[in-house]
Amino acid sequence: MEQPRLITDSFPLRRRPGRAPGRLKGRLKGCPRGRPRVPKPTEDLPSSPPPDQALMEMLRSFDLAWEYGPCTGITRLQRWERAQALGLSPPSPVRDALLEHRDNPDVTYRWDVGGM
């Protein structure tokens, strides 16, 4: 029985001049990729104070409440407004807190429900 062919077998192998034969686009063949680089925080950006635990606990309970719909891919305020538009009556203190801390990404976005 014959080995299955790959679609790439029908194309000729082309090497760029100056590239070593064992290297593939800047890394060694078979080597795992390194960790993605995390940009260092710049001192130019103003840092907002960390939110208090009671606020984060209230937002966490809002995140875990399935009756307000899914929370992936949207901000907490967008989720609150969608639930309000659907007549699900989300808690108004959540909206007030989200509007008050609008510039704080820890409050605006849901990062990790399990690790808070």
XYZ file of N, CA, C and O in Angstrom:
464
model
N 0.831 -1.166 0.000
C 0.000 0.000 0.000
C 0.887 1.244 0.000
O 1.891 1.313 0.680
N 0.475 2.214 -0.706
C 1.265 3.432 -0.913
C 0.971 4.461 0.175
O -0.146 4.574 0.662
N 2.025 5.221 0.561
C 1.878 6.290 1.548
C 0.995 7.401 0.989
O 1.073 7.706 -0.200
N 0.131 8.041 1.799
C -0.664 9.152 1.285
C 0.246 10.338 0.961
O 1.215 10.609 1.661
N -0.076 10.994 -0.119
C 0.734 12.134 -0.547
C 0.195 13.416 0.060
O -0.995 13.551 0.281
N 1.092 14.330 0.272
C 0.720 15.647 0.758
C 0.568 16.585 -0.426
O 1.212 16.399 -1.465
N -0.257 17.600 -0.275
C -0.424 18.553 -1.364
C 0.869 19.321 -1.614
O 1.160 19.736 -2.723
N 1.683 19.475 -0.585
C 2.943 20.210 -0.748
C 3.968 19.411 -1.538
O 4.962 19.968 -1.988
N 3.756 18.093 -1.717
C 4.688 17.290 -2.505
C 4.662 17.682 -3.982
O 5.622 17.443 -4.707
N 3.586 18.291 -4.437
C 3.491 18.633 -5.855
C 4.177 19.953 -6.192
O 4.315 20.286 -7.357
N 4.621 20.699 -5.174
C 5.296 21.977 -5.420
C 6.794 21.803 -5.228
O 7.245 21.101 -4.328
N 7.595 22.464 -6.070
C 9.035 22.341 -5.906
C 9.507 23.089 -4.656
O 8.940 24.115 -4.284
N 10.531 22.558 -4.028
C 11.114 23.169 -2.852
C 12.029 24.298 -3.297
O 12.904 24.094 -4.130
N 11.804 25.480 -2.769
C 12.612 26.636 -3.149
C 13.357 27.147 -1.933
O 12.795 27.291 -0.860
N 14.616 27.416 -2.108
C 15.451 27.959 -1.033
C 15.834 29.388 -1.373
O 16.186 29.692 -2.508
N 15.774 30.240 -0.391
C 16.224 31.609 -0.580
C 17.739 31.642 -0.448
O 18.310 30.935 0.387
N 18.373 32.485 -1.258
C 19.837 32.575 -1.130
C 20.213 33.188 0.222
O 19.562 34.096 0.705
N 21.236 32.654 0.827
C 21.727 33.162 2.089
C 21.092 32.534 3.313
O 21.508 32.782 4.421
N 20.103 31.709 3.123
C 19.451 31.065 4.260
C 20.060 29.673 4.445
O 20.232 28.928 3.499
N 20.357 29.339 5.686
C 20.949 28.042 5.979
C 19.936 26.940 5.673
O 18.739 27.114 5.872
N 20.390 25.767 5.202
C 19.467 24.705 4.824
C 18.628 24.166 5.978
O 17.523 23.733 5.776
N 19.104 24.211 7.213
C 18.363 23.649 8.333
C 17.427 24.627 8.995
O 16.729 24.296 9.933
N 17.404 25.861 8.547
C 16.582 26.879 9.197
C 15.291 27.113 8.425
O 15.256 27.036 7.216
N 14.249 27.420 9.167
C 12.948 27.655 8.568
C 12.382 28.952 9.125
O 12.000 29.014 10.279
N 12.402 29.991 8.349
C 11.860 31.304 8.715
C 12.377 31.790 10.057
O 11.612 32.144 10.964
N 13.651 31.817 10.242
C 14.237 32.421 11.417
C 14.344 31.529 12.635
O 14.834 31.949 13.655
N 13.900 30.300 12.573
C 14.054 29.412 13.717
C 14.464 28.033 13.217
O 14.254 27.679 12.067
N 15.030 27.258 14.086
C 15.477 25.937 13.702
C 14.298 25.010 13.500
O 13.294 25.089 14.206
N 14.407 24.141 12.545
C 13.348 23.185 12.271
C 13.219 22.241 13.462
O 14.189 21.706 13.960
N 11.992 22.069 13.944
C 11.756 21.163 15.053
C 11.874 21.798 16.418
O 11.512 21.206 17.407
N 12.369 23.034 16.513
C 12.480 23.698 17.807
C 11.145 24.348 18.158
O 10.508 24.947 17.312
N 10.732 24.229 19.400
C 9.482 24.878 19.783
C 9.641 26.393 19.790
O 10.730 26.904 20.001
N 8.556 27.054 19.558
C 8.597 28.510 19.594
C 8.790 28.972 21.018
O 8.299 28.364 21.960
N 9.465 30.077 21.147
C 9.668 30.649 22.468
C 8.410 31.327 22.959
O 7.409 31.412 22.270
N 8.459 31.802 24.174
C 7.337 32.509 24.752
C 7.097 33.816 24.013
O 8.051 34.479 23.645
N 5.859 34.193 23.807
C 5.622 35.480 23.162
C 6.096 36.603 24.079
O 5.989 36.520 25.303
N 6.626 37.633 23.480
C 7.145 38.744 24.268
C 6.002 39.610 24.764
O 5.114 39.977 24.015
N 6.055 39.920 26.041
C 5.062 40.792 26.644
C 5.656 42.185 26.674
O 6.757 42.379 27.173
N 4.957 43.172 26.117
C 5.521 44.512 26.126
C 5.633 45.041 27.545
O 4.754 44.824 28.382
N 6.731 45.735 27.808
C 6.946 46.302 29.129
C 6.046 47.520 29.293
O 5.867 48.292 28.359
N 5.478 47.696 30.471
C 4.620 48.861 30.665
C 5.445 50.137 30.603
O 6.547 50.212 31.136
N 4.910 51.126 29.928
C 5.617 52.390 29.822
C 5.190 53.287 30.970
O 4.065 53.206 31.468
N 6.082 54.153 31.363
C 5.783 55.043 32.469
C 4.970 56.243 32.013
O 4.514 57.028 32.826
N 4.785 56.420 30.711
C 4.025 57.547 30.194
C 2.537 57.393 30.451
O 1.828 58.382 30.607
N 2.055 56.158 30.486
C 0.630 55.918 30.676
C 0.265 56.048 32.146
O 0.937 55.489 33.004
N -0.804 56.794 32.455
C -1.203 56.889 33.861
C -1.824 55.575 34.310
O -2.644 54.988 33.623
N -1.415 55.118 35.465
C -1.958 53.856 35.966
C -3.130 54.162 36.881
O -3.067 55.039 37.730
N -4.211 53.436 36.691
C -5.380 53.642 37.529
C -5.223 52.804 38.791
O -4.621 51.731 38.768
N -5.774 53.272 39.903
C -5.640 52.499 41.142
C -6.406 51.193 41.036
O -7.408 51.106 40.331
N -5.925 50.150 41.701
C -6.619 48.867 41.620
C -8.000 48.968 42.272
O -8.169 49.628 43.293
N -9.002 48.338 41.669
C -10.350 48.392 42.242
C -10.431 47.578 43.527
O -9.659 46.653 43.748
N -11.375 47.944 44.382
C -11.502 47.234 45.652
C -12.125 45.851 45.455
O -12.751 45.568 44.443
N -11.933 45.007 46.437
C -12.357 43.611 46.338
C -13.880 43.461 46.253
O -14.380 42.574 45.584
N -14.626 44.327 46.946
C -16.090 44.216 46.907
C -16.611 44.478 45.503
O -17.519 43.787 45.026
N -16.018 45.463 44.822
C -16.413 45.762 43.444
C -16.089 44.592 42.527
O -16.916 44.171 41.718
N -14.896 44.039 42.670
C -14.496 42.925 41.811
C -15.346 41.685 42.083
O -15.661 40.938 41.167
N -15.759 41.476 43.324
C -16.622 40.342 43.653
C -18.007 40.528 43.030
O -18.604 39.578 42.524
N -18.507 41.762 43.033
C -19.802 42.035 42.415
C -19.730 41.796 40.904
O -20.622 41.185 40.315
N -18.636 42.242 40.272
C -18.477 42.029 38.831
C -18.292 40.547 38.519
O -18.764 40.056 37.494
N -17.613 39.843 39.399
C -17.405 38.406 39.186
C -18.738 37.658 39.241
O -19.000 36.782 38.422
N -19.593 38.046 40.178
C -20.896 37.381 40.256
C -21.744 37.720 39.026
O -22.518 36.890 38.548
N -21.597 38.938 38.500
C -22.290 39.297 37.256
C -21.756 38.467 36.090
O -22.527 38.013 35.242
N -20.440 38.250 36.053
C -19.843 37.444 34.990
C -20.345 36.006 35.027
O -20.533 35.375 33.985
N -20.541 35.479 36.218
C -20.939 34.083 36.364
C -22.442 33.852 36.218
O -22.879 32.711 36.151
N -23.221 34.930 36.169
C -24.676 34.794 36.050
C -25.040 34.537 34.597
O -24.982 35.423 33.757
N -25.449 33.314 34.291
C -25.749 32.926 32.912
C -27.052 33.511 32.398
O -27.297 33.540 31.202
N -27.911 33.979 33.305
C -29.200 34.501 32.843
C -29.066 35.793 32.047
O -30.000 36.213 31.380
N -27.867 36.429 32.080
C -27.650 37.657 31.302
C -26.957 37.384 29.976
O -26.555 38.310 29.288
N -26.803 36.149 29.616
C -26.230 35.786 28.323
C -24.735 35.568 28.383
O -24.095 35.773 29.415
N -24.145 35.150 27.249
C -22.702 34.886 27.215
C -21.893 36.169 27.360
O -22.360 37.256 27.033
N -20.667 36.011 27.848
C -19.841 37.195 28.112
C -18.528 37.187 27.334
O -17.646 37.973 27.633
N -18.385 36.337 26.359
C -17.141 36.299 25.607
C -17.189 37.262 24.439
O -18.191 37.369 23.739
N -16.091 37.983 24.250
C -15.957 38.858 23.093
C -16.548 40.245 23.248
O -16.480 41.038 22.334
N -17.142 40.549 24.386
C -17.709 41.876 24.609
C -17.302 42.378 25.984
O -16.876 41.604 26.847
N -17.436 43.675 26.186
C -17.120 44.240 27.487
C -18.278 43.977 28.443
O -19.372 43.592 28.043
N -18.005 44.209 29.710
C -19.059 43.997 30.712
C -20.214 44.972 30.505
O -21.376 44.606 30.685
N -19.904 46.209 30.120
C -20.967 47.186 29.908
C -21.822 46.807 28.702
O -23.047 46.942 28.743
N -21.197 46.301 27.642
C -21.959 45.842 26.477
C -22.876 44.678 26.866
O -24.011 44.592 26.410
N -22.391 43.797 27.712
C -23.211 42.664 28.160
C -24.379 43.157 28.999
O -25.505 42.679 28.863
N -24.104 44.142 29.888
C -25.169 44.683 30.715
C -26.243 45.330 29.831
O -27.429 45.122 30.035
N -25.809 46.142 28.846
C -26.759 46.829 27.970
C -27.553 45.836 27.114
O -28.747 46.039 26.877
N -26.915 44.767 26.654
C -27.625 43.756 25.883
C -28.683 43.070 26.736
O -29.819 42.851 26.307
N -28.327 42.750 27.998
C -29.286 42.118 28.897
C -30.450 43.061 29.191
O -31.608 42.630 29.249
N -30.172 44.338 29.331
C -31.226 45.321 29.578
C -32.152 45.421 28.368
O -33.372 45.473 28.510
N -31.576 45.423 27.157
C -32.373 45.513 25.939
C -33.259 44.279 25.758
O -34.338 44.371 25.183
N -32.811 43.144 26.262
C -33.592 41.912 26.151
C -34.608 41.762 27.283
O -35.322 40.754 27.342
N -34.656 42.745 28.191
C -35.622 42.704 29.287
C -35.246 41.757 30.405
O -36.112 41.274 31.123
N -33.951 41.495 30.599
C -33.504 40.543 31.619
C -33.236 41.203 32.971
O -32.876 40.529 33.920
N -33.390 42.505 33.069
C -33.161 43.329 34.266
C -31.873 42.993 35.013
O -31.906 42.428 36.103
N -30.722 43.346 34.433
C -29.449 43.154 35.136
C -29.337 44.141 36.298
O -30.025 45.171 36.310
N -28.485 43.861 37.279
C -28.385 44.734 38.448
C -27.832 46.115 38.079
O -26.805 46.225 37.412
N -28.519 47.154 38.532
C -28.084 48.512 38.201
C -26.787 48.923 38.898
O -26.049 49.743 38.354
N -26.429 48.401 40.105
C -25.127 48.772 40.680
C -23.948 48.347 39.794
O -22.904 48.993 39.801
N -24.124 47.286 39.024
C -23.053 46.846 38.118
C -22.831 47.909 37.049
O -21.700 48.300 36.762
N -23.921 48.419 36.473
C -23.803 49.457 35.440
C -23.175 50.723 36.015
O -22.313 51.337 35.391
N -23.605 51.120 37.211
C -23.047 52.314 37.836
C -21.544 52.168 38.067
O -20.774 53.099 37.818
N -21.119 50.993 38.527
C -19.698 50.758 38.767
C -18.918 50.745 37.459
O -17.804 51.271 37.385
N -19.509 50.168 36.406
C -18.820 50.125 35.119
C -18.674 51.515 34.517
O -17.648 51.837 33.911
N -19.680 52.350 34.684
C -19.580 53.714 34.173
C -18.610 54.554 35.004
O -17.918 55.421 34.474
N -18.551 54.294 36.297
C -17.647 55.040 37.171
C -16.178 54.699 36.891
O -15.311 55.559 36.926
N -15.911 53.429 36.599
C -14.530 52.965 36.366
C -14.306 52.659 34.888
O -13.637 51.688 34.552
N -14.863 53.466 34.019
C -14.811 53.206 32.575
C -13.377 53.143 32.031
O -13.090 52.397 31.099
N -12.443 53.900 32.620
C -11.064 53.938 32.107
C -10.167 52.853 32.693
O -9.011 52.743 32.331
N -10.685 52.014 33.574
C -9.893 50.953 34.200
C -10.172 49.626 33.487
O -11.270 49.082 33.585
N -9.186 49.079 32.763
C -9.433 47.827 32.035
C -9.705 46.631 32.941
O -10.337 45.669 32.516
N -9.252 46.668 34.196
C -9.547 45.564 35.109
C -11.038 45.476 35.411
O -11.564 44.398 35.684
N -11.716 46.600 35.351
C -13.150 46.639 35.615
C -13.937 46.463 34.321
O -14.942 45.771 34.273
N -13.468 47.067 33.251
C -14.202 47.070 31.981
C -14.264 45.688 31.348
O -15.301 45.274 30.848
N -13.141 44.976 31.360
C -13.057 43.687 30.669
C -13.039 42.550 31.660
O -12.504 42.666 32.753
N -13.589 41.422 31.243
C -13.567 40.209 32.054
C -12.263 39.480 31.735
O -12.052 39.041 30.615
N -11.390 39.331 32.712
C -10.091 38.684 32.453
C -10.173 37.198 32.728
O -10.003 36.376 31.877
N -10.362 36.833 33.970
C -10.367 35.416 34.341
C -11.324 35.253 35.511
O -11.053 35.699 36.603
N -12.415 34.584 35.267
C -13.427 34.427 36.306
C -12.917 33.525 37.415
O -13.124 33.784 38.587
N -12.210 32.467 37.075
C -11.774 31.515 38.081
C -10.649 31.998 38.947
O -10.491 31.571 40.071
N -9.822 32.913 38.460
C -8.627 33.288 39.192
C -8.736 34.554 40.001
O -7.755 35.019 40.542
N -9.900 35.162 40.110
C -9.999 36.417 40.848
C -9.933 36.210 42.307
O -10.408 35.476 42.982
